[in-house]
Amino acid sequence: MRIDDLSRIPPTQNAEKTDQAAEKRALEKGTIASGADEAEVSQLAKALAPRDPQRLEQLRLEVQAGKYEISAEALAKAIIDAHLKS
């Protein structure tokens, strides 16, 4: 195939070929598992997990019902305080 013929191939075919080639290289290197997805939860994520599932459920229901309200000032203060603690 000539280089100028590449413009005649629909862009989706080029993208699919690129994705397939990248996946093949990753499989060969062993950086991804064949046919299996995998995730690892960091220690930080584990620390941020809710400690009170009942409170979380209560908040979820309030948000879903449109009854959960928080002031912008309180939210901003909580964000700043959390950032300063880090």
PDB file as gemmi writes it, atoms N, CA and C in Angstrom:
CRYST1    1.000    1.000    1.000  90.00  90.00  90.00 P 1                      
ATOM      1  N   MET A   1       0.851  -1.171   0.000  1.00  0.00           N  
ATOM      2  CA  MET A   1       0.000   0.000   0.000  1.00  0.00           C  
ATOM      3  C   MET A   1       0.894   1.231   0.000  1.00  0.00           C  
ATOM      4  N   ARG A   2       0.531   2.180  -0.779  1.00  0.00           N  
ATOM      5  CA  ARG A   2       1.278   3.435  -0.810  1.00  0.00           C  
ATOM      6  C   ARG A   2       0.830   4.327   0.325  1.00  0.00           C  
ATOM      7  N   ILE A   3       1.715   5.208   0.772  1.00  0.00           N  
ATOM      8  CA  ILE A   3       1.412   6.087   1.895  1.00  0.00           C  
ATOM      9  C   ILE A   3       0.229   6.981   1.589  1.00  0.00           C  
ATOM     10  N   ASP A   4       0.134   7.514   0.371  1.00  0.00           N  
ATOM     11  CA  ASP A   4      -0.971   8.414   0.054  1.00  0.00           C  
ATOM     12  C   ASP A   4      -2.301   7.680  -0.010  1.00  0.00           C  
ATOM     13  N   ASP A   5      -2.284   6.341  -0.038  1.00  0.00           N  
ATOM     14  CA  ASP A   5      -3.522   5.573  -0.028  1.00  0.00           C  
ATOM     15  C   ASP A   5      -4.151   5.525   1.361  1.00  0.00           C  
ATOM     16  N   LEU A   6      -3.402   5.896   2.405  1.00  0.00           N  
ATOM     17  CA  LEU A   6      -3.935   5.869   3.764  1.00  0.00           C  
ATOM     18  C   LEU A   6      -5.103   6.825   3.926  1.00  0.00           C  
ATOM     19  N   SER A   7      -5.112   7.895   3.175  1.00  0.00           N  
ATOM     20  CA  SER A   7      -6.196   8.867   3.301  1.00  0.00           C  
ATOM     21  C   SER A   7      -7.514   8.308   2.799  1.00  0.00           C  
ATOM     22  N   ARG A   8      -7.463   7.213   2.048  1.00  0.00           N  
ATOM     23  CA  ARG A   8      -8.688   6.617   1.505  1.00  0.00           C  
ATOM     24  C   ARG A   8      -9.323   5.616   2.473  1.00  0.00           C  
ATOM     25  N   ILE A   9      -8.602   5.256   3.525  1.00  0.00           N  
ATOM     26  CA  ILE A   9      -9.136   4.313   4.515  1.00  0.00           C  
ATOM     27  C   ILE A   9      -9.946   5.108   5.528  1.00  0.00           C  
ATOM     28  N   PRO A  10     -11.178   4.676   5.822  1.00  0.00           N  
ATOM     29  CA  PRO A  10     -11.974   5.397   6.821  1.00  0.00           C  
ATOM     30  C   PRO A  10     -11.235   5.485   8.153  1.00  0.00           C  
ATOM     31  N   PRO A  11     -11.347   6.617   8.855  1.00  0.00           N  
ATOM     32  CA  PRO A  11     -10.617   6.809  10.116  1.00  0.00           C  
ATOM     33  C   PRO A  11     -10.901   5.735  11.153  1.00  0.00           C  
ATOM     34  N   THR A  12     -12.099   5.185  11.169  1.00  0.00           N  
ATOM     35  CA  THR A  12     -12.417   4.174  12.178  1.00  0.00           C  
ATOM     36  C   THR A  12     -11.602   2.912  11.986  1.00  0.00           C  
ATOM     37  N   GLN A  13     -11.307   2.570  10.734  1.00  0.00           N  
ATOM     38  CA  GLN A  13     -10.494   1.390  10.492  1.00  0.00           C  
ATOM     39  C   GLN A  13      -9.073   1.609  10.997  1.00  0.00           C  
ATOM     40  N   ASN A  14      -8.543   2.823  10.778  1.00  0.00           N  
ATOM     41  CA  ASN A  14      -7.201   3.128  11.268  1.00  0.00           C  
ATOM     42  C   ASN A  14      -7.158   3.034  12.790  1.00  0.00           C  
ATOM     43  N   ALA A  15      -8.161   3.589  13.466  1.00  0.00           N  
ATOM     44  CA  ALA A  15      -8.208   3.573  14.925  1.00  0.00           C  
ATOM     45  C   ALA A  15      -8.308   2.141  15.444  1.00  0.00           C  
ATOM     46  N   GLU A  16      -9.131   1.324  14.809  1.00  0.00           N  
ATOM     47  CA  GLU A  16      -9.285  -0.066  15.238  1.00  0.00           C  
ATOM     48  C   GLU A  16      -7.969  -0.823  15.092  1.00  0.00           C  
ATOM     49  N   LYS A  17      -7.275  -0.602  13.971  1.00  0.00           N  
ATOM     50  CA  LYS A  17      -5.994  -1.282  13.764  1.00  0.00           C  
ATOM     51  C   LYS A  17      -4.977  -0.833  14.806  1.00  0.00           C  
ATOM     52  N   THR A  18      -4.966   0.463  15.125  1.00  0.00           N  
ATOM     53  CA  THR A  18      -4.042   0.984  16.123  1.00  0.00           C  
ATOM     54  C   THR A  18      -4.346   0.392  17.487  1.00  0.00           C  
ATOM     55  N   ASP A  19      -5.628   0.343  17.865  1.00  0.00           N  
ATOM     56  CA  ASP A  19      -6.024  -0.238  19.150  1.00  0.00           C  
ATOM     57  C   ASP A  19      -5.638  -1.716  19.232  1.00  0.00           C  
ATOM     58  N   GLN A  20      -5.878  -2.439  18.159  1.00  0.00           N  
ATOM     59  CA  GLN A  20      -5.553  -3.857  18.147  1.00  0.00           C  
ATOM     60  C   GLN A  20      -4.052  -4.078  18.269  1.00  0.00           C  
ATOM     61  N   ALA A  21      -3.274  -3.255  17.574  1.00  0.00           N  
ATOM     62  CA  ALA A  21      -1.816  -3.390  17.640  1.00  0.00           C  
ATOM     63  C   ALA A  21      -1.312  -3.069  19.039  1.00  0.00           C  
ATOM     64  N   ALA A  22      -1.854  -2.036  19.669  1.00  0.00           N  
ATOM     65  CA  ALA A  22      -1.437  -1.662  21.026  1.00  0.00           C  
ATOM     66  C   ALA A  22      -1.789  -2.765  22.016  1.00  0.00           C  
ATOM     67  N   GLU A  23      -2.966  -3.341  21.869  1.00  0.00           N  
ATOM     68  CA  GLU A  23      -3.373  -4.417  22.773  1.00  0.00           C  
ATOM     69  C   GLU A  23      -2.478  -5.645  22.580  1.00  0.00           C  
ATOM     70  N   LYS A  24      -2.135  -5.946  21.325  1.00  0.00           N  
ATOM     71  CA  LYS A  24      -1.267  -7.092  21.051  1.00  0.00           C  
ATOM     72  C   LYS A  24       0.111  -6.894  21.685  1.00  0.00           C  
ATOM     73  N   ARG A  25       0.663  -5.673  21.571  1.00  0.00           N  
ATOM     74  CA  ARG A  25       1.967  -5.396  22.174  1.00  0.00           C  
ATOM     75  C   ARG A  25       1.902  -5.516  23.691  1.00  0.00           C  
ATOM     76  N   ALA A  26       0.815  -5.022  24.285  1.00  0.00           N  
ATOM     77  CA  ALA A  26       0.669  -5.100  25.736  1.00  0.00           C  
ATOM     78  C   ALA A  26       0.559  -6.554  26.196  1.00  0.00           C  
ATOM     79  N   LEU A  27      -0.151  -7.364  25.431  1.00  0.00           N  
ATOM     80  CA  LEU A  27      -0.262  -8.784  25.774  1.00  0.00           C  
ATOM     81  C   LEU A  27       1.098  -9.460  25.700  1.00  0.00           C  
ATOM     82  N   GLU A  28       1.858  -9.127  24.667  1.00  0.00           N  
ATOM     83  CA  GLU A  28       3.179  -9.725  24.499  1.00  0.00           C  
ATOM     84  C   GLU A  28       4.115  -9.332  25.641  1.00  0.00           C  
ATOM     85  N   LYS A  29       3.989  -8.090  26.107  1.00  0.00           N  
ATOM     86  CA  LYS A  29       4.840  -7.616  27.199  1.00  0.00           C  
ATOM     87  C   LYS A  29       4.356  -8.127  28.550  1.00  0.00           C  
ATOM     88  N   GLY A  30       3.133  -8.615  28.586  1.00  0.00           N  
ATOM     89  CA  GLY A  30       2.587  -9.100  29.838  1.00  0.00           C  
ATOM     90  C   GLY A  30       2.051  -7.986  30.725  1.00  0.00           C  
ATOM     91  N   THR A  31       1.796  -6.803  30.130  1.00  0.00           N  
ATOM     92  CA  THR A  31       1.302  -5.698  30.942  1.00  0.00           C  
ATOM     93  C   THR A  31      -0.198  -5.754  31.146  1.00  0.00           C  
ATOM     94  N   ILE A  32      -0.901  -6.546  30.341  1.00  0.00           N  
ATOM     95  CA  ILE A  32      -2.325  -6.763  30.590  1.00  0.00           C  
ATOM     96  C   ILE A  32      -2.601  -8.257  30.515  1.00  0.00           C  
ATOM     97  N   ALA A  33      -3.591  -8.672  31.250  1.00  0.00           N  
ATOM     98  CA  ALA A  33      -3.945 -10.082  31.269  1.00  0.00           C  
ATOM     99  C   ALA A  33      -4.895 -10.369  30.112  1.00  0.00           C  
ATOM    100  N   SER A  34      -4.717 -11.465  29.489  1.00  0.00           N  
ATOM    101  CA  SER A  34      -5.561 -11.839  28.361  1.00  0.00           C  
ATOM    102  C   SER A  34      -6.966 -12.185  28.838  1.00  0.00           C  
ATOM    103  N   GLY A  35      -7.951 -11.418  28.375  1.00  0.00           N  
ATOM    104  CA  GLY A  35      -9.343 -11.711  28.671  1.00  0.00           C  
ATOM    105  C   GLY A  35      -9.777 -11.465  30.096  1.00  0.00           C  
ATOM    106  N   ALA A  36      -8.964 -10.819  30.908  1.00  0.00           N  
ATOM    107  CA  ALA A  36      -9.341 -10.595  32.297  1.00  0.00           C  
ATOM    108  C   ALA A  36      -9.037  -9.156  32.684  1.00  0.00           C  
ATOM    109  N   ASP A  37     -10.024  -8.503  33.251  1.00  0.00           N  
ATOM    110  CA  ASP A  37      -9.810  -7.163  33.772  1.00  0.00           C  
ATOM    111  C   ASP A  37      -9.382  -7.278  35.224  1.00  0.00           C  
ATOM    112  N   GLU A  38      -8.584  -6.320  35.649  1.00  0.00           N  
ATOM    113  CA  GLU A  38      -8.090  -6.366  37.008  1.00  0.00           C  
ATOM    114  C   GLU A  38      -7.977  -4.945  37.537  1.00  0.00           C  
ATOM    115  N   ALA A  39      -8.301  -4.764  38.791  1.00  0.00           N  
ATOM    116  CA  ALA A  39      -8.180  -3.459  39.433  1.00  0.00           C  
ATOM    117  C   ALA A  39      -7.573  -3.650  40.814  1.00  0.00           C  
ATOM    118  N   GLU A  40      -6.849  -2.639  41.244  1.00  0.00           N  
ATOM    119  CA  GLU A  40      -6.242  -2.682  42.560  1.00  0.00           C  
ATOM    120  C   GLU A  40      -6.651  -1.414  43.307  1.00  0.00           C  
ATOM    121  N   VAL A  41      -7.144  -1.573  44.507  1.00  0.00           N  
ATOM    122  CA  VAL A  41      -7.597  -0.438  45.299  1.00  0.00           C  
ATOM    123  C   VAL A  41      -6.433   0.033  46.165  1.00  0.00           C  
ATOM    124  N   SER A  42      -6.148   1.327  46.075  1.00  0.00           N  
ATOM    125  CA  SER A  42      -5.027   1.869  46.841  1.00  0.00           C  
ATOM    126  C   SER A  42      -5.401   1.999  48.321  1.00  0.00           C  
ATOM    127  N   GLN A  43      -4.386   2.174  49.141  1.00  0.00           N  
ATOM    128  CA  GLN A  43      -4.613   2.362  50.577  1.00  0.00           C  
ATOM    129  C   GLN A  43      -5.424   3.628  50.827  1.00  0.00           C  
ATOM    130  N   LEU A  44      -5.175   4.676  50.033  1.00  0.00           N  
ATOM    131  CA  LEU A  44      -5.924   5.918  50.185  1.00  0.00           C  
ATOM    132  C   LEU A  44      -7.404   5.691  49.909  1.00  0.00           C  
ATOM    133  N   ALA A  45      -7.702   4.956  48.849  1.00  0.00           N  
ATOM    134  CA  ALA A  45      -9.097   4.671  48.526  1.00  0.00           C  
ATOM    135  C   ALA A  45      -9.762   3.869  49.637  1.00  0.00           C  
ATOM    136  N   LYS A  46      -9.015   2.927  50.199  1.00  0.00           N  
ATOM    137  CA  LYS A  46      -9.566   2.141  51.304  1.00  0.00           C  
ATOM    138  C   LYS A  46      -9.841   3.018  52.518  1.00  0.00           C  
ATOM    139  N   ALA A  47      -8.960   3.992  52.755  1.00  0.00           N  
ATOM    140  CA  ALA A  47      -9.137   4.895  53.896  1.00  0.00           C  
ATOM    141  C   ALA A  47     -10.340   5.804  53.697  1.00  0.00           C  
ATOM    142  N   LEU A  48     -10.675   6.092  52.436  1.00  0.00           N  
ATOM    143  CA  LEU A  48     -11.801   6.977  52.147  1.00  0.00           C  
ATOM    144  C   LEU A  48     -13.138   6.246  52.095  1.00  0.00           C  
ATOM    145  N   ALA A  49     -13.112   4.940  52.228  1.00  0.00           N  
ATOM    146  CA  ALA A  49     -14.344   4.157  52.187  1.00  0.00           C  
ATOM    147  C   ALA A  49     -15.257   4.583  53.327  1.00  0.00           C  
ATOM    148  N   PRO A  50     -16.568   4.594  53.079  1.00  0.00           N  
ATOM    149  CA  PRO A  50     -17.495   5.025  54.129  1.00  0.00           C  
ATOM    150  C   PRO A  50     -17.435   4.119  55.350  1.00  0.00           C  
ATOM    151  N   ARG A  51     -17.389   4.745  56.507  1.00  0.00           N  
ATOM    152  CA  ARG A  51     -17.318   3.985  57.744  1.00  0.00           C  
ATOM    153  C   ARG A  51     -18.703   3.744  58.344  1.00  0.00           C  
ATOM    154  N   ASP A  52     -19.675   4.507  57.864  1.00  0.00           N  
ATOM    155  CA  ASP A  52     -21.029   4.379  58.383  1.00  0.00           C  
ATOM    156  C   ASP A  52     -21.991   4.142  57.220  1.00  0.00           C  
ATOM    157  N   PRO A  53     -22.192   2.879  56.845  1.00  0.00           N  
ATOM    158  CA  PRO A  53     -23.047   2.589  55.694  1.00  0.00           C  
ATOM    159  C   PRO A  53     -24.486   3.066  55.868  1.00  0.00           C  
ATOM    160  N   GLN A  54     -24.978   3.112  57.106  1.00  0.00           N  
ATOM    161  CA  GLN A  54     -26.344   3.592  57.329  1.00  0.00           C  
ATOM    162  C   GLN A  54     -26.463   5.083  57.024  1.00  0.00           C  
ATOM    163  N   ARG A  55     -25.454   5.845  57.432  1.00  0.00           N  
ATOM    164  CA  ARG A  55     -25.447   7.283  57.135  1.00  0.00           C  
ATOM    165  C   ARG A  55     -25.349   7.508  55.628  1.00  0.00           C  
ATOM    166  N   LEU A  56     -24.529   6.709  54.966  1.00  0.00           N  
ATOM    167  CA  LEU A  56     -24.385   6.811  53.523  1.00  0.00           C  
ATOM    168  C   LEU A  56     -25.716   6.525  52.827  1.00  0.00           C  
ATOM    169  N   GLU A  57     -26.428   5.519  53.280  1.00  0.00           N  
ATOM    170  CA  GLU A  57     -27.729   5.191  52.702  1.00  0.00           C  
ATOM    171  C   GLU A  57     -28.727   6.322  52.939  1.00  0.00           C  
ATOM    172  N   GLN A  58     -28.705   6.903  54.137  1.00  0.00           N  
ATOM    173  CA  GLN A  58     -29.590   8.031  54.447  1.00  0.00           C  
ATOM    174  C   GLN A  58     -29.302   9.202  53.500  1.00  0.00           C  
ATOM    175  N   LEU A  59     -28.032   9.503  53.295  1.00  0.00           N  
ATOM    176  CA  LEU A  59     -27.662  10.588  52.386  1.00  0.00           C  
ATOM    177  C   LEU A  59     -28.086  10.283  50.955  1.00  0.00           C  
ATOM    178  N   ARG A  60     -27.909   9.036  50.538  1.00  0.00           N  
ATOM    179  CA  ARG A  60     -28.303   8.642  49.189  1.00  0.00           C  
ATOM    180  C   ARG A  60     -29.793   8.859  48.974  1.00  0.00           C  
ATOM    181  N   LEU A  61     -30.589   8.468  49.955  1.00  0.00           N  
ATOM    182  CA  LEU A  61     -32.038   8.636  49.850  1.00  0.00           C  
ATOM    183  C   LEU A  61     -32.432  10.115  49.822  1.00  0.00           C  
ATOM    184  N   GLU A  62     -31.757  10.930  50.638  1.00  0.00           N  
ATOM    185  CA  GLU A  62     -32.041  12.365  50.645  1.00  0.00           C  
ATOM    186  C   GLU A  62     -31.706  13.005  49.299  1.00  0.00           C  
ATOM    187  N   VAL A  63     -30.570  12.633  48.743  1.00  0.00           N  
ATOM    188  CA  VAL A  63     -30.172  13.174  47.438  1.00  0.00           C  
ATOM    189  C   VAL A  63     -31.160  12.725  46.376  1.00  0.00           C  
ATOM    190  N   GLN A  64     -31.517  11.464  46.401  1.00  0.00           N  
ATOM    191  CA  GLN A  64     -32.442  10.911  45.420  1.00  0.00           C  
ATOM    192  C   GLN A  64     -33.805  11.605  45.495  1.00  0.00           C  
ATOM    193  N   ALA A  65     -34.238  11.938  46.693  1.00  0.00           N  
ATOM    194  CA  ALA A  65     -35.534  12.597  46.875  1.00  0.00           C  
ATOM    195  C   ALA A  65     -35.459  14.104  46.651  1.00  0.00           C  
ATOM    196  N   GLY A  66     -34.250  14.617  46.465  1.00  0.00           N  
ATOM    197  CA  GLY A  66     -34.089  16.060  46.266  1.00  0.00           C  
ATOM    198  C   GLY A  66     -34.196  16.854  47.556  1.00  0.00           C  
ATOM    199  N   LYS A  67     -33.998  16.205  48.697  1.00  0.00           N  
ATOM    200  CA  LYS A  67     -34.118  16.867  49.994  1.00  0.00           C  
ATOM    201  C   LYS A  67     -32.781  17.200  50.634  1.00  0.00           C  
ATOM    202  N   TYR A  68     -31.670  16.770  50.022  1.00  0.00           N  
ATOM    203  CA  TYR A  68     -30.357  17.016  50.607  1.00  0.00           C  
ATOM    204  C   TYR A  68     -29.898  18.409  50.245  1.00  0.00           C  
ATOM    205  N   GLU A  69     -29.621  19.211  51.254  1.00  0.00           N  
ATOM    206  CA  GLU A  69     -29.165  20.574  51.023  1.00  0.00           C  
ATOM    207  C   GLU A  69     -27.935  20.839  51.881  1.00  0.00           C  
ATOM    208  N   ILE A  70     -26.996  21.561  51.309  1.00  0.00           N  
ATOM    209  CA  ILE A  70     -25.810  21.971  52.034  1.00  0.00           C  
ATOM    210  C   ILE A  70     -25.443  23.360  51.530  1.00  0.00           C  
ATOM    211  N   SER A  71     -24.997  24.187  52.442  1.00  0.00           N  
ATOM    212  CA  SER A  71     -24.650  25.547  52.029  1.00  0.00           C  
ATOM    213  C   SER A  71     -23.326  25.540  51.281  1.00  0.00           C  
ATOM    214  N   ALA A  72     -23.176  26.455  50.367  1.00  0.00           N  
ATOM    215  CA  ALA A  72     -21.934  26.575  49.604  1.00  0.00           C  
ATOM    216  C   ALA A  72     -20.773  26.890  50.535  1.00  0.00           C  
ATOM    217  N   GLU A  73     -21.018  27.689  51.566  1.00  0.00           N  
ATOM    218  CA  GLU A  73     -19.971  28.054  52.514  1.00  0.00           C  
ATOM    219  C   GLU A  73     -19.468  26.833  53.284  1.00  0.00           C  
ATOM    220  N   ALA A  74     -20.409  25.990  53.723  1.00  0.00           N  
ATOM    221  CA  ALA A  74     -20.026  24.794  54.474  1.00  0.00           C  
ATOM    222  C   ALA A  74     -19.231  23.833  53.589  1.00  0.00           C  
ATOM    223  N   LEU A  75     -19.652  23.705  52.344  1.00  0.00           N  
ATOM    224  CA  LEU A  75     -18.941  22.834  51.420  1.00  0.00           C  
ATOM    225  C   LEU A  75     -17.535  23.360  51.159  1.00  0.00           C  
ATOM    226  N   ALA A  76     -17.420  24.658  50.901  1.00  0.00           N  
ATOM    227  CA  ALA A  76     -16.109  25.264  50.651  1.00  0.00           C  
ATOM    228  C   ALA A  76     -15.194  25.103  51.859  1.00  0.00           C  
ATOM    229  N   LYS A  77     -15.729  25.310  53.055  1.00  0.00           N  
ATOM    230  CA  LYS A  77     -14.934  25.159  54.273  1.00  0.00           C  
ATOM    231  C   LYS A  77     -14.447  23.718  54.430  1.00  0.00           C  
ATOM    232  N   ALA A  78     -15.312  22.762  54.180  1.00  0.00           N  
ATOM    233  CA  ALA A  78     -14.932  21.355  54.303  1.00  0.00           C  
ATOM    234  C   ALA A  78     -13.829  20.990  53.299  1.00  0.00           C  
ATOM    235  N   ILE A  79     -13.939  21.511  52.082  1.00  0.00           N  
ATOM    236  CA  ILE A  79     -12.926  21.230  51.067  1.00  0.00           C  
ATOM    237  C   ILE A  79     -11.590  21.820  51.473  1.00  0.00           C  
ATOM    238  N   ILE A  80     -11.611  23.066  51.935  1.00  0.00           N  
ATOM    239  CA  ILE A  80     -10.363  23.733  52.342  1.00  0.00           C  
ATOM    240  C   ILE A  80      -9.750  23.047  53.545  1.00  0.00           C  
ATOM    241  N   ASP A  81     -10.581  22.714  54.535  1.00  0.00           N  
ATOM    242  CA  ASP A  81     -10.072  22.020  55.718  1.00  0.00           C  
ATOM    243  C   ASP A  81      -9.441  20.673  55.359  1.00  0.00           C  
ATOM    244  N   ALA A  82     -10.098  19.918  54.474  1.00  0.00           N  
ATOM    245  CA  ALA A  82      -9.554  18.626  54.061  1.00  0.00           C  
ATOM    246  C   ALA A  82      -8.234  18.803  53.333  1.00  0.00           C  
ATOM    247  N   HIS A  83      -8.135  19.846  52.533  1.00  0.00           N  
ATOM    248  CA  HIS A  83      -6.896  20.090  51.792  1.00  0.00           C  
ATOM    249  C   HIS A  83      -5.761  20.492  52.743  1.00  0.00           C  
ATOM    250  N   LEU A  84      -6.069  21.290  53.736  1.00  0.00           N  
ATOM    251  CA  LEU A  84      -5.049  21.748  54.675  1.00  0.00           C  
ATOM    252  C   LEU A  84      -4.535  20.608  55.554  1.00  0.00           C  
ATOM    253  N   LYS A  85      -5.365  19.614  55.811  1.00  0.00           N  
ATOM    254  CA  LYS A  85      -4.958  18.467  56.624  1.00  0.00           C  
ATOM    255  C   LYS A  85      -3.995  17.553  55.880  1.00  0.00           C  
ATOM    256  N   SER A  86      -4.031  17.576  54.556  1.00  0.00           N  
ATOM    257  CA  SER A  86      -3.191  16.687  53.746  1.00  0.00           C  
ATOM    258  C   SER A  86      -1.740  17.049  53.816  1.00  0.00           C  
TER     259      SER A  86                                                      
END                                                                             
